[in-house]
Tab-separated table of C-alpha atoms in Angstrom:
chain	number	residue	atom	x	y	z
C	17	UNK	CA	27.416	25.748	33.199
C	18	UNK	CA	27.939	24.531	29.681
C	19	UNK	CA	28.480	20.861	30.667
C	20	UNK	CA	25.102	20.696	32.419
C	21	UNK	CA	23.343	22.310	29.459
C	22	UNK	CA	24.881	19.869	26.959
C	23	UNK	CA	23.738	16.942	29.112
C	24	UNK	CA	20.142	18.244	29.103
C	25	UNK	CA	19.698	18.589	25.350
C	26	UNK	CA	20.224	16.123	22.517
C	27	UNK	CA	19.693	16.516	18.791
C	28	UNK	CA	16.853	14.728	17.034
C	29	UNK	CA	16.172	13.843	13.423
C	30	UNK	CA	12.603	14.835	12.556
C	31	UNK	CA	11.053	13.083	9.544
C	32	UNK	CA	7.731	14.119	7.994
C	33	UNK	CA	6.095	11.546	5.708
C	34	UNK	CA	4.164	13.782	3.297
C	35	UNK	CA	2.609	11.557	0.625
C	36	UNK	CA	3.022	8.747	-1.919
C	37	UNK	CA	1.864	8.779	-5.535
C	38	UNK	CA	1.393	6.297	-8.403
C	39	UNK	CA	0.874	3.256	-6.183
C	40	UNK	CA	0.638	-0.217	-7.732
C	41	UNK	CA	-2.553	-2.267	-7.540
C	42	UNK	CA	-1.931	-4.672	-4.636
C	43	UNK	CA	-5.447	-5.855	-3.732
C	44	UNK	CA	-7.241	-8.608	-5.620
C	45	UNK	CA	-10.475	-8.051	-7.486
C	46	UNK	CA	-11.312	-6.036	-10.543
C	47	UNK	CA	-11.520	-2.760	-8.613
C	48	UNK	CA	-8.784	-3.478	-6.048
C	49	UNK	CA	-6.293	-0.715	-5.306
C	50	UNK	CA	-3.861	-0.424	-2.373
C	51	UNK	CA	-3.966	0.112	1.425
C	52	UNK	CA	-0.589	1.815	1.990
C	53	UNK	CA	1.309	2.665	5.160
C	54	UNK	CA	4.913	3.814	5.670
C	55	UNK	CA	7.525	2.529	8.130
C	56	UNK	CA	10.427	4.903	8.844
C	57	UNK	CA	13.513	3.615	10.663
C	58	UNK	CA	16.681	5.386	11.751
C	59	UNK	CA	19.147	2.936	13.246
C	60	UNK	CA	17.170	0.750	15.661
C	61	UNK	CA	14.345	3.296	16.088
C	62	UNK	CA	11.136	2.816	14.090
C	63	UNK	CA	7.840	4.650	13.544
C	64	UNK	CA	4.795	3.747	11.435
C	65	UNK	CA	2.140	5.928	9.782
C	66	UNK	CA	-1.583	5.295	9.707
C	67	UNK	CA	-2.938	3.056	6.933
C	68	UNK	CA	-4.788	4.716	4.054
C	69	UNK	CA	-7.494	2.499	2.558
C	70	UNK	CA	-8.260	1.691	-1.084
C	71	UNK	CA	-6.215	4.335	-2.887
C	72	UNK	CA	-3.494	4.766	-5.509
C	73	UNK	CA	-2.310	8.127	-4.061
C	74	UNK	CA	-2.096	8.724	-0.318
C	75	UNK	CA	-1.431	11.803	1.841
C	76	UNK	CA	-0.049	11.206	5.363
C	77	UNK	CA	1.557	14.410	6.740
C	78	UNK	CA	2.798	12.557	9.837
C	79	UNK	CA	5.974	13.591	11.684
C	80	UNK	CA	8.296	11.333	13.698
C	81	UNK	CA	11.332	12.069	15.884
C	82	UNK	CA	14.490	9.969	16.223
C	83	UNK	CA	17.331	10.459	18.718
C	84	UNK	CA	20.661	11.140	16.983
C	85	UNK	CA	23.711	9.189	18.151
C	86	UNK	CA	26.470	11.707	17.355
C	87	UNK	CA	29.148	8.966	17.518
C	88	UNK	CA	27.445	6.872	14.822
C	89	UNK	CA	26.350	9.437	12.235
C	90	UNK	CA	28.174	7.834	9.288
C	91	UNK	CA	26.904	4.311	9.996
C	92	UNK	CA	23.222	5.062	10.735
C	93	UNK	CA	20.962	4.722	7.684
C	94	UNK	CA	17.472	6.151	7.274
C	95	UNK	CA	15.166	3.585	5.717
C	96	UNK	CA	11.681	4.510	4.409
C	97	UNK	CA	9.610	1.393	3.616
C	98	UNK	CA	6.213	1.223	1.937
C	99	UNK	CA	3.749	-1.597	2.691
C	100	UNK	CA	0.262	-2.664	1.620
C	101	UNK	CA	-1.962	-3.573	4.581
C	102	UNK	CA	-3.950	-6.802	4.234
C	103	UNK	CA	-6.875	-7.677	6.500
C	104	UNK	CA	-6.660	-11.441	6.022
C	105	UNK	CA	-3.039	-12.171	5.104
C	106	UNK	CA	0.493	-10.893	5.571
C	107	UNK	CA	1.097	-7.233	4.752
C	108	UNK	CA	2.906	-6.939	1.422
C	109	UNK	CA	6.185	-5.056	0.940
C	110	UNK	CA	5.827	-2.555	-1.926
C	111	UNK	CA	9.336	-1.094	-1.830
C	112	UNK	CA	11.616	1.419	-0.113
C	113	UNK	CA	14.223	4.100	-0.418
C	114	UNK	CA	17.328	4.321	1.748
C	115	UNK	CA	19.620	7.210	2.663
C	116	UNK	CA	22.950	5.719	3.695
C	117	UNK	CA	24.750	6.859	6.813
C	118	UNK	CA	27.396	8.891	4.963
C	119	UNK	CA	24.617	10.849	3.187
C	120	UNK	CA	22.744	11.396	6.445
C	121	UNK	CA	25.959	12.526	8.142
C	122	UNK	CA	26.386	15.393	5.644
C	123	UNK	CA	22.803	16.546	6.177
C	124	UNK	CA	22.918	16.265	9.962
C	125	UNK	CA	26.279	18.037	10.232
C	126	UNK	CA	24.685	20.962	8.364
C	127	UNK	CA	22.200	21.066	11.274
C	128	UNK	CA	19.271	22.001	9.012
C	129	UNK	CA	16.523	23.610	11.094
C	130	UNK	CA	14.074	24.226	8.220
C	131	UNK	CA	12.168	21.391	6.542
C	132	UNK	CA	14.166	19.976	3.614
C	133	UNK	CA	12.149	18.008	1.020
C	134	UNK	CA	13.392	14.615	-0.169
C	135	UNK	CA	11.576	13.065	-3.145
C	136	UNK	CA	12.465	9.569	-4.262
C	137	UNK	CA	11.302	6.708	-6.465
C	138	UNK	CA	10.421	3.558	-4.540
C	139	UNK	CA	12.705	0.593	-5.290
C	140	UNK	CA	11.647	-3.064	-5.186
C	141	UNK	CA	14.299	-5.769	-5.618
C	142	UNK	CA	16.697	-3.204	-7.082
C	143	UNK	CA	14.251	-1.855	-9.665
C	144	UNK	CA	11.951	1.176	-9.671
C	145	UNK	CA	8.454	0.110	-8.639
C	146	UNK	CA	5.822	1.108	-11.212
C	147	UNK	CA	2.303	2.219	-10.277
C	148	UNK	CA	-0.926	0.958	-11.768
C	149	UNK	CA	-0.777	3.927	-14.167
C	150	UNK	CA	2.696	2.882	-15.353
C	151	UNK	CA	4.431	5.824	-13.652
C	152	UNK	CA	7.203	5.271	-11.054
C	153	UNK	CA	5.887	5.039	-7.480
C	154	UNK	CA	7.142	8.167	-5.674
C	155	UNK	CA	7.326	9.105	-1.986
C	156	UNK	CA	7.772	12.614	-0.583
C	157	UNK	CA	9.361	13.104	2.839
C	158	UNK	CA	10.865	16.121	4.594
C	159	UNK	CA	13.599	16.168	7.246
C	160	UNK	CA	15.085	18.656	9.699
C	161	UNK	CA	17.119	18.637	12.904
C	162	UNK	CA	15.477	19.468	16.226
C	163	UNK	CA	16.406	19.116	19.902
C	164	UNK	CA	14.995	17.310	22.916
C	165	UNK	CA	15.276	18.152	26.610
C	166	UNK	CA	16.418	14.912	28.230
C	167	UNK	CA	15.235	16.007	31.696
C	168	UNK	CA	11.696	16.500	30.376
C	169	UNK	CA	11.953	13.115	28.666
C	170	UNK	CA	13.042	11.467	31.932
C	171	UNK	CA	10.100	13.111	33.695
C	172	UNK	CA	7.688	11.651	31.110
C	173	UNK	CA	9.219	8.213	31.574
C	174	UNK	CA	8.709	8.430	35.347
C	175	UNK	CA	5.048	9.313	34.858
C	176	UNK	CA	4.641	6.376	32.467
C	177	UNK	CA	6.195	4.060	35.083
C	178	UNK	CA	3.707	5.316	37.666
C	179	UNK	CA	0.850	4.576	35.258
C	180	UNK	CA	2.210	1.064	34.721
C	181	UNK	CA	2.349	0.479	38.471
C	182	UNK	CA	-1.274	1.632	38.772
C	183	UNK	CA	-2.222	-0.924	36.124
C	184	UNK	CA	-0.568	-3.700	38.131
C	185	UNK	CA	-3.023	-3.397	41.073
C	186	UNK	CA	-5.737	-6.079	41.140
C	187	UNK	CA	-8.738	-5.183	39.007
C	188	UNK	CA	-12.208	-5.043	40.486
C	189	UNK	CA	-14.924	-7.423	39.312
C	190	UNK	CA	-16.673	-4.508	37.556
C	191	UNK	CA	-13.478	-3.544	35.650
C	192	UNK	CA	-12.983	-7.150	34.540
C	193	UNK	CA	-16.599	-7.325	33.388
C	194	UNK	CA	-16.291	-4.041	31.459
C	195	UNK	CA	-13.128	-5.283	29.711
C	196	UNK	CA	-14.839	-8.544	28.752
C	197	UNK	CA	-17.809	-6.666	27.294
C	198	UNK	CA	-15.462	-4.445	25.246
C	199	UNK	CA	-13.662	-7.514	23.861
C	200	UNK	CA	-17.007	-9.075	22.911
C	201	UNK	CA	-17.982	-5.881	21.041
C	202	UNK	CA	-14.630	-5.904	19.197
C	203	UNK	CA	-15.152	-9.539	18.173
C	204	UNK	CA	-18.669	-8.751	16.943
C	205	UNK	CA	-17.328	-5.845	14.891
C	206	UNK	CA	-14.547	-7.996	13.397
C	207	UNK	CA	-17.036	-10.755	12.525
C	208	UNK	CA	-19.327	-8.218	10.838
C	209	UNK	CA	-16.417	-6.809	8.779
C	210	UNK	CA	-15.379	-10.335	7.761
C	211	UNK	CA	-18.900	-11.155	6.566
C	212	UNK	CA	-19.096	-7.879	4.613
C	213	UNK	CA	-15.719	-8.617	3.004
C	214	UNK	CA	-16.901	-12.120	2.090
C	215	UNK	CA	-20.001	-10.681	0.395
C	216	UNK	CA	-17.827	-8.191	-1.549
C	217	UNK	CA	-15.453	-10.930	-2.686
C	218	UNK	CA	-18.350	-13.117	-3.869
C	219	UNK	CA	-19.780	-10.205	-5.875
C	220	UNK	CA	-16.397	-9.496	-7.468
C	221	UNK	CA	-15.927	-13.190	-8.286
C	222	UNK	CA	-19.324	-13.297	-10.011
C	223	UNK	CA	-18.507	-10.163	-12.003
C	224	UNK	CA	-15.104	-11.572	-12.955
C	225	UNK	CA	-16.610	-14.840	-14.196
C	226	UNK	CA	-19.309	-13.102	-16.248
C	227	UNK	CA	-16.870	-10.590	-17.737
C	228	UNK	CA	-14.649	-13.518	-18.738
C	229	UNK	CA	-17.664	-15.170	-20.408
C	230	UNK	CA	-18.418	-12.212	-22.674
C	231	UNK	CA	-14.717	-11.736	-23.364
C	232	UNK	CA	-14.551	-15.315	-24.623
C	233	UNK	CA	-17.394	-14.445	-27.030
C	234	UNK	CA	-15.075	-11.844	-28.483
C	235	UNK	CA	-12.231	-14.369	-28.643
C	236	UNK	CA	-14.248	-16.438	-31.115
C	237	UNK	CA	-14.059	-13.479	-33.491
C	238	UNK	CA	-10.268	-13.695	-33.509
C	239	UNK	CA	-10.005	-17.377	-34.459
C	240	UNK	CA	-9.546	-16.502	-38.097
C	241	UNK	CA	-6.594	-14.240	-37.267
C	242	UNK	CA	-4.456	-17.028	-35.766
C	243	UNK	CA	-1.736	-18.744	-37.865
C	244	UNK	CA	-3.344	-21.171	-40.323
C	245	UNK	CA	-0.468	-23.674	-40.400
C	246	UNK	CA	-1.417	-25.050	-36.963
C	247	UNK	CA	-4.579	-26.616	-35.606
C	248	UNK	CA	-6.420	-23.661	-34.083
C	249	UNK	CA	-8.201	-25.951	-31.619
C	250	UNK	CA	-4.864	-26.615	-29.909
C	251	UNK	CA	-4.232	-22.967	-29.163
C	252	UNK	CA	-4.763	-21.672	-25.648
C	253	UNK	CA	-6.866	-18.492	-25.906
C	254	UNK	CA	-6.679	-15.975	-23.049
C	255	UNK	CA	-8.686	-12.726	-23.145
C	256	UNK	CA	-7.061	-9.768	-21.427
C	257	UNK	CA	-9.308	-6.852	-20.570
C	258	UNK	CA	-7.236	-3.657	-20.532
C	259	UNK	CA	-9.463	-1.701	-18.166
C	260	UNK	CA	-11.023	-1.796	-14.705
C	261	UNK	CA	-14.372	-0.793	-16.207
C	262	UNK	CA	-15.155	-3.165	-19.070
C	263	UNK	CA	-18.399	-1.379	-19.884
C	264	UNK	CA	-16.510	1.793	-20.821
C	265	UNK	CA	-14.981	2.475	-24.225
C	266	UNK	CA	-11.722	0.544	-24.085
C	267	UNK	CA	-9.552	-1.856	-26.009
C	268	UNK	CA	-9.197	-5.576	-25.483
C	269	UNK	CA	-6.325	-7.870	-26.412
C	270	UNK	CA	-6.300	-11.632	-26.819
C	271	UNK	CA	-3.239	-13.792	-26.316
C	272	UNK	CA	-3.060	-17.184	-28.022
C	273	UNK	CA	-0.294	-19.644	-27.253
C	274	UNK	CA	0.856	-23.056	-28.466
C	275	UNK	CA	4.091	-24.314	-26.962
C	276	UNK	CA	6.584	-21.447	-27.054
C	277	UNK	CA	4.742	-19.661	-29.853
C	278	UNK	CA	2.545	-16.739	-28.879
C	279	UNK	CA	0.286	-14.445	-30.837
C	280	UNK	CA	-1.344	-11.345	-29.408
C	281	UNK	CA	-4.254	-9.730	-31.246
C	282	UNK	CA	-5.705	-6.345	-30.351
C	283	UNK	CA	-9.278	-5.238	-30.890
C	284	UNK	CA	-10.388	-1.634	-30.727
C	285	UNK	CA	-13.558	-0.850	-28.790
C	286	UNK	CA	-15.507	-0.409	-32.026
C	287	UNK	CA	-14.656	-4.014	-32.955
C	288	UNK	CA	-15.897	-5.145	-29.559
C	289	UNK	CA	-19.237	-3.444	-30.022
C	290	UNK	CA	-19.607	-4.789	-33.527
C	291	UNK	CA	-18.681	-8.405	-32.809
C	292	UNK	CA	-20.064	-9.093	-29.353
C	293	UNK	CA	-23.793	-9.806	-29.367
C	294	UNK	CA	-25.856	-7.631	-27.016
C	295	UNK	CA	-22.666	-6.512	-25.276
C	296	UNK	CA	-23.925	-3.139	-24.074
C	297	UNK	CA	-27.108	-4.516	-22.519
C	298	UNK	CA	-25.290	-7.463	-20.959
C	299	UNK	CA	-22.710	-5.257	-19.250
C	300	UNK	CA	-25.280	-2.771	-18.033
C	301	UNK	CA	-27.177	-5.613	-16.372
C	302	UNK	CA	-23.978	-6.844	-14.738
C	303	UNK	CA	-22.840	-3.528	-13.323
């Protein structure tokens, strides 16, 4: 009767990670962007999206299901965290948005069966995270309530157990050899990727050094604009290129500092072209 039916079915929270926009630049290098992925947790349950490479806007459209504990609705938060994947170091936390248990309880009690969009700014250390373009980093997710047949779920678990038991039998010499060959191929692939990354980093470093060299040529043009009451030789001059593509028409600012005193001077692109010798040709050769 009704008791048996209620034991067979449980409610589930379904969460669709749609997309993220206005991501910050997280990767090093002049042209570095971001390699984002999203981690969604509901209580102790967690799911992770695929990683999108080298982008400032990413579309995921991945859906995850979480079992709902009806006795703990008001104390179970939904946490959506955004990370930047890093091949060589620790993945970096970009930010998150959280729906507290009391908010989730209202939504889940309404038993929404159609997708409901939730759009939120990403927070980092209590503040809205800003993207490379200066706009707030935004994530779009959708939620709804579904159901799961627990008997079907139990059946799947039994099949998985049987597969695990099959794995426990001793492997043949041929299977062991095949596995070893696969691992060797993986290692070769990883080594190749590492070498390619090293070459890319060296190229970017060379570009960065040469761009800094021509920028310092421009700095010399600003010496006369610094305060005259101090020795200009004591000032620390730092060029700041306000673009990822220094050969394009863009502005450049120079910051000079002595002690706690700072001066920032801006030059329009026309000043750059006028004051920097052979700038166009030099940059074209570089890039």
